[in-house]
Amino acid sequence: MGHLTWVTIDNRAEESGRLDVLVNNAGLIRAAGPFELTEADWDMTLDVNAKGLLFCTQARRGHAIAGGPGALATADEVAWAALFLASDTSSFITGVSLPIDGGRHLGR
């Protein structure tokens, strides 16, 4: 998993000359209750959900530093957006891309 992640991110950065955004959105859960879940199922879940986040972020960091400013959103900044999208206030919002980039997409 780690090697493929690095190769994919390196290829994308090479194609465009930079890598501005990384969304860590892969995840899985095994369809088993807590008493039926096997150790192999749990290992796979942690490999994808936890290790995937770490390795993708590590792979992107090299390109962010090499390409100049590449601020990573903090967990708190992402959490506020997620909280809004999960609330009744956003009940009429569907299928939208929500940039959490401090205005970077506007050239700031």
mmCIF file with all atom_site columns, C-alpha atoms in Angstrom:
data_model
loop_
_atom_site.group_PDB
_atom_site.id
_atom_site.type_symbol
_atom_site.label_atom_id
_atom_site.label_alt_id
_atom_site.label_comp_id
_atom_site.label_asym_id
_atom_site.label_entity_id
_atom_site.label_seq_id
_atom_site.pdbx_PDB_ins_code
_atom_site.Cartn_x
_atom_site.Cartn_y
_atom_site.Cartn_z
_atom_site.occupancy
_atom_site.B_iso_or_equiv
_atom_site.pdbx_formal_charge
_atom_site.auth_seq_id
_atom_site.auth_comp_id
_atom_site.auth_asym_id
_atom_site.auth_atom_id
_atom_site.pdbx_PDB_model_num
ATOM 1   C CA . MET A 1 1   ? 0.000   0.000   0.000   1.00 0.00 ? 1   MET A CA 1
ATOM 2   C CA . GLY A 1 2   ? 2.729   2.484   0.906   1.00 0.00 ? 2   GLY A CA 1
ATOM 3   C CA . HIS A 1 3   ? 4.714   2.096   -2.347  1.00 0.00 ? 3   HIS A CA 1
ATOM 4   C CA . LEU A 1 4   ? 1.648   2.490   -4.569  1.00 0.00 ? 4   LEU A CA 1
ATOM 5   C CA . THR A 1 5   ? 0.614   5.599   -2.639  1.00 0.00 ? 5   THR A CA 1
ATOM 6   C CA . TRP A 1 6   ? 4.007   7.250   -3.140  1.00 0.00 ? 6   TRP A CA 1
ATOM 7   C CA . VAL A 1 7   ? 4.136   6.346   -6.846  1.00 0.00 ? 7   VAL A CA 1
ATOM 8   C CA . THR A 1 8   ? 0.625   7.707   -7.483  1.00 0.00 ? 8   THR A CA 1
ATOM 9   C CA . ILE A 1 9   ? 1.268   10.979  -5.661  1.00 0.00 ? 9   ILE A CA 1
ATOM 10  C CA . ASP A 1 10  ? 4.688   11.376  -7.297  1.00 0.00 ? 10  ASP A CA 1
ATOM 11  C CA . ASN A 1 11  ? 3.155   10.787  -10.753 1.00 0.00 ? 11  ASN A CA 1
ATOM 12  C CA . ARG A 1 12  ? 0.402   13.341  -10.168 1.00 0.00 ? 12  ARG A CA 1
ATOM 13  C CA . ALA A 1 13  ? 2.852   15.959  -8.913  1.00 0.00 ? 13  ALA A CA 1
ATOM 14  C CA . GLU A 1 14  ? 5.107   15.340  -11.912 1.00 0.00 ? 14  GLU A CA 1
ATOM 15  C CA . GLU A 1 15  ? 2.202   15.684  -14.387 1.00 0.00 ? 15  GLU A CA 1
ATOM 16  C CA . SER A 1 16  ? 1.007   19.027  -13.028 1.00 0.00 ? 16  SER A CA 1
ATOM 17  C CA . GLY A 1 17  ? 4.223   20.396  -11.582 1.00 0.00 ? 17  GLY A CA 1
ATOM 18  C CA . ARG A 1 18  ? 2.689   20.591  -8.134  1.00 0.00 ? 18  ARG A CA 1
ATOM 19  C CA . LEU A 1 19  ? 0.296   18.963  -5.715  1.00 0.00 ? 19  LEU A CA 1
ATOM 20  C CA . ASP A 1 20  ? -2.003  21.430  -3.979  1.00 0.00 ? 20  ASP A CA 1
ATOM 21  C CA . VAL A 1 21  ? -4.564  19.254  -2.235  1.00 0.00 ? 21  VAL A CA 1
ATOM 22  C CA . LEU A 1 22  ? -4.778  15.813  -0.733  1.00 0.00 ? 22  LEU A CA 1
ATOM 23  C CA . VAL A 1 23  ? -8.060  14.445  0.564   1.00 0.00 ? 23  VAL A CA 1
ATOM 24  C CA . ASN A 1 24  ? -7.651  11.418  2.776   1.00 0.00 ? 24  ASN A CA 1
ATOM 25  C CA . ASN A 1 25  ? -11.057 9.879   2.286   1.00 0.00 ? 25  ASN A CA 1
ATOM 26  C CA . ALA A 1 26  ? -10.449 6.150   1.960   1.00 0.00 ? 26  ALA A CA 1
ATOM 27  C CA . GLY A 1 27  ? -11.919 3.993   4.647   1.00 0.00 ? 27  GLY A CA 1
ATOM 28  C CA . LEU A 1 28  ? -13.577 0.698   5.264   1.00 0.00 ? 28  LEU A CA 1
ATOM 29  C CA . ILE A 1 29  ? -15.436 -1.234  7.882   1.00 0.00 ? 29  ILE A CA 1
ATOM 30  C CA . ARG A 1 30  ? -16.047 -4.947  7.937   1.00 0.00 ? 30  ARG A CA 1
ATOM 31  C CA . ALA A 1 31  ? -19.685 -6.039  8.090   1.00 0.00 ? 31  ALA A CA 1
ATOM 32  C CA . ALA A 1 32  ? -19.370 -7.921  11.352  1.00 0.00 ? 32  ALA A CA 1
ATOM 33  C CA . GLY A 1 33  ? -20.320 -7.210  14.911  1.00 0.00 ? 33  GLY A CA 1
ATOM 34  C CA . PRO A 1 34  ? -17.643 -6.614  17.529  1.00 0.00 ? 34  PRO A CA 1
ATOM 35  C CA . PHE A 1 35  ? -17.783 -10.234 18.673  1.00 0.00 ? 35  PHE A CA 1
ATOM 36  C CA . GLU A 1 36  ? -17.592 -11.665 15.149  1.00 0.00 ? 36  GLU A CA 1
ATOM 37  C CA . LEU A 1 37  ? -14.810 -9.392  13.870  1.00 0.00 ? 37  LEU A CA 1
ATOM 38  C CA . THR A 1 38  ? -11.584 -11.327 13.311  1.00 0.00 ? 38  THR A CA 1
ATOM 39  C CA . GLU A 1 39  ? -8.101  -10.048 13.982  1.00 0.00 ? 39  GLU A CA 1
ATOM 40  C CA . ALA A 1 40  ? -7.417  -10.082 10.224  1.00 0.00 ? 40  ALA A CA 1
ATOM 41  C CA . ASP A 1 41  ? -10.520 -7.923  9.630   1.00 0.00 ? 41  ASP A CA 1
ATOM 42  C CA . TRP A 1 42  ? -9.397  -5.483  12.304  1.00 0.00 ? 42  TRP A CA 1
ATOM 43  C CA . ASP A 1 43  ? -5.842  -5.357  10.928  1.00 0.00 ? 43  ASP A CA 1
ATOM 44  C CA . MET A 1 44  ? -7.185  -4.565  7.440   1.00 0.00 ? 44  MET A CA 1
ATOM 45  C CA . THR A 1 45  ? -9.431  -1.826  8.848   1.00 0.00 ? 45  THR A CA 1
ATOM 46  C CA . LEU A 1 46  ? -6.515  -0.199  10.687  1.00 0.00 ? 46  LEU A CA 1
ATOM 47  C CA . ASP A 1 47  ? -4.220  -0.584  7.670   1.00 0.00 ? 47  ASP A CA 1
ATOM 48  C CA . VAL A 1 48  ? -6.620  1.299   5.408   1.00 0.00 ? 48  VAL A CA 1
ATOM 49  C CA . ASN A 1 49  ? -8.152  3.786   7.838   1.00 0.00 ? 49  ASN A CA 1
ATOM 50  C CA . ALA A 1 50  ? -5.119  4.725   9.953   1.00 0.00 ? 50  ALA A CA 1
ATOM 51  C CA . LYS A 1 51  ? -2.012  3.813   7.986   1.00 0.00 ? 51  LYS A CA 1
ATOM 52  C CA . GLY A 1 52  ? -3.521  5.118   4.742   1.00 0.00 ? 52  GLY A CA 1
ATOM 53  C CA . LEU A 1 53  ? -4.044  8.540   6.295   1.00 0.00 ? 53  LEU A CA 1
ATOM 54  C CA . LEU A 1 54  ? -0.486  8.658   7.594   1.00 0.00 ? 54  LEU A CA 1
ATOM 55  C CA . PHE A 1 55  ? 1.239   7.417   4.433   1.00 0.00 ? 55  PHE A CA 1
ATOM 56  C CA . CYS A 1 56  ? -0.741  9.656   2.061   1.00 0.00 ? 56  CYS A CA 1
ATOM 57  C CA . THR A 1 57  ? -0.015  12.692  4.222   1.00 0.00 ? 57  THR A CA 1
ATOM 58  C CA . GLN A 1 58  ? 3.686   11.812  4.408   1.00 0.00 ? 58  GLN A CA 1
ATOM 59  C CA . ALA A 1 59  ? 3.871   11.364  0.627   1.00 0.00 ? 59  ALA A CA 1
ATOM 60  C CA . ARG A 1 60  ? 2.243   14.750  -0.009  1.00 0.00 ? 60  ARG A CA 1
ATOM 61  C CA . ARG A 1 61  ? 4.431   16.628  2.453   1.00 0.00 ? 61  ARG A CA 1
ATOM 62  C CA . GLY A 1 62  ? 7.528   16.316  0.267   1.00 0.00 ? 62  GLY A CA 1
ATOM 63  C CA . HIS A 1 63  ? 5.717   17.915  -2.638  1.00 0.00 ? 63  HIS A CA 1
ATOM 64  C CA . ALA A 1 64  ? 4.222   20.670  -0.490  1.00 0.00 ? 64  ALA A CA 1
ATOM 65  C CA . ILE A 1 65  ? 7.670   21.662  0.758   1.00 0.00 ? 65  ILE A CA 1
ATOM 66  C CA . ALA A 1 66  ? 9.280   21.398  -2.690  1.00 0.00 ? 66  ALA A CA 1
ATOM 67  C CA . GLY A 1 67  ? 6.515   23.406  -4.343  1.00 0.00 ? 67  GLY A CA 1
ATOM 68  C CA . GLY A 1 68  ? 6.398   26.261  -1.843  1.00 0.00 ? 68  GLY A CA 1
ATOM 69  C CA . PRO A 1 69  ? 3.485   27.014  0.449   1.00 0.00 ? 69  PRO A CA 1
ATOM 70  C CA . GLY A 1 70  ? 1.235   24.032  0.890   1.00 0.00 ? 70  GLY A CA 1
ATOM 71  C CA . ALA A 1 71  ? -0.623  24.470  4.118   1.00 0.00 ? 71  ALA A CA 1
ATOM 72  C CA . LEU A 1 72  ? -2.370  21.443  5.500   1.00 0.00 ? 72  LEU A CA 1
ATOM 73  C CA . ALA A 1 73  ? -5.738  22.102  7.109   1.00 0.00 ? 73  ALA A CA 1
ATOM 74  C CA . THR A 1 74  ? -5.784  21.362  10.795  1.00 0.00 ? 74  THR A CA 1
ATOM 75  C CA . ALA A 1 75  ? -8.077  18.676  12.180  1.00 0.00 ? 75  ALA A CA 1
ATOM 76  C CA . ASP A 1 76  ? -10.044 21.425  13.932  1.00 0.00 ? 76  ASP A CA 1
ATOM 77  C CA . GLU A 1 77  ? -10.648 23.313  10.653  1.00 0.00 ? 77  GLU A CA 1
ATOM 78  C CA . VAL A 1 78  ? -11.859 20.156  8.931   1.00 0.00 ? 78  VAL A CA 1
ATOM 79  C CA . ALA A 1 79  ? -13.952 19.177  11.958  1.00 0.00 ? 79  ALA A CA 1
ATOM 80  C CA . TRP A 1 80  ? -15.919 22.446  11.868  1.00 0.00 ? 80  TRP A CA 1
ATOM 81  C CA . ALA A 1 81  ? -16.750 21.909  8.189   1.00 0.00 ? 81  ALA A CA 1
ATOM 82  C CA . ALA A 1 82  ? -17.740 18.300  8.844   1.00 0.00 ? 82  ALA A CA 1
ATOM 83  C CA . LEU A 1 83  ? -19.897 19.366  11.796  1.00 0.00 ? 83  LEU A CA 1
ATOM 84  C CA . PHE A 1 84  ? -21.678 21.905  9.595   1.00 0.00 ? 84  PHE A CA 1
ATOM 85  C CA . LEU A 1 85  ? -22.289 19.342  6.838   1.00 0.00 ? 85  LEU A CA 1
ATOM 86  C CA . ALA A 1 86  ? -23.628 16.840  9.383   1.00 0.00 ? 86  ALA A CA 1
ATOM 87  C CA . SER A 1 87  ? -25.987 19.390  10.943  1.00 0.00 ? 87  SER A CA 1
ATOM 88  C CA . ASP A 1 88  ? -29.571 20.270  10.066  1.00 0.00 ? 88  ASP A CA 1
ATOM 89  C CA . THR A 1 89  ? -28.297 23.665  8.918   1.00 0.00 ? 89  THR A CA 1
ATOM 90  C CA . SER A 1 90  ? -26.853 22.036  5.805   1.00 0.00 ? 90  SER A CA 1
ATOM 91  C CA . SER A 1 91  ? -29.861 19.791  5.115   1.00 0.00 ? 91  SER A CA 1
ATOM 92  C CA . PHE A 1 92  ? -30.382 21.295  1.641   1.00 0.00 ? 92  PHE A CA 1
ATOM 93  C CA . ILE A 1 93  ? -26.740 20.835  0.559   1.00 0.00 ? 93  ILE A CA 1
ATOM 94  C CA . THR A 1 94  ? -25.941 17.822  -1.600  1.00 0.00 ? 94  THR A CA 1
ATOM 95  C CA . GLY A 1 95  ? -23.022 16.947  -3.860  1.00 0.00 ? 95  GLY A CA 1
ATOM 96  C CA . VAL A 1 96  ? -20.843 19.965  -3.198  1.00 0.00 ? 96  VAL A CA 1
ATOM 97  C CA . SER A 1 97  ? -17.080 20.328  -3.045  1.00 0.00 ? 97  SER A CA 1
ATOM 98  C CA . LEU A 1 98  ? -16.181 22.356  0.001   1.00 0.00 ? 98  LEU A CA 1
ATOM 99  C CA . PRO A 1 99  ? -12.662 23.776  -0.145  1.00 0.00 ? 99  PRO A CA 1
ATOM 100 C CA . ILE A 1 100 ? -11.097 24.000  3.294   1.00 0.00 ? 100 ILE A CA 1
ATOM 101 C CA . ASP A 1 101 ? -7.977  25.826  2.212   1.00 0.00 ? 101 ASP A CA 1
ATOM 102 C CA . GLY A 1 102 ? -7.938  29.224  3.893   1.00 0.00 ? 102 GLY A CA 1
ATOM 103 C CA . GLY A 1 103 ? -8.799  30.956  0.623   1.00 0.00 ? 103 GLY A CA 1
ATOM 104 C CA . ARG A 1 104 ? -5.953  29.424  -1.357  1.00 0.00 ? 104 ARG A CA 1
ATOM 105 C CA . HIS A 1 105 ? -8.267  28.548  -4.260  1.00 0.00 ? 105 HIS A CA 1
ATOM 106 C CA . LEU A 1 106 ? -8.994  32.272  -4.529  1.00 0.00 ? 106 LEU A CA 1
ATOM 107 C CA . GLY A 1 107 ? -5.297  33.080  -4.907  1.00 0.00 ? 107 GLY A CA 1
ATOM 108 C CA . ARG A 1 108 ? -4.806  34.219  -1.315  1.00 0.00 ? 108 ARG A CA 1
#
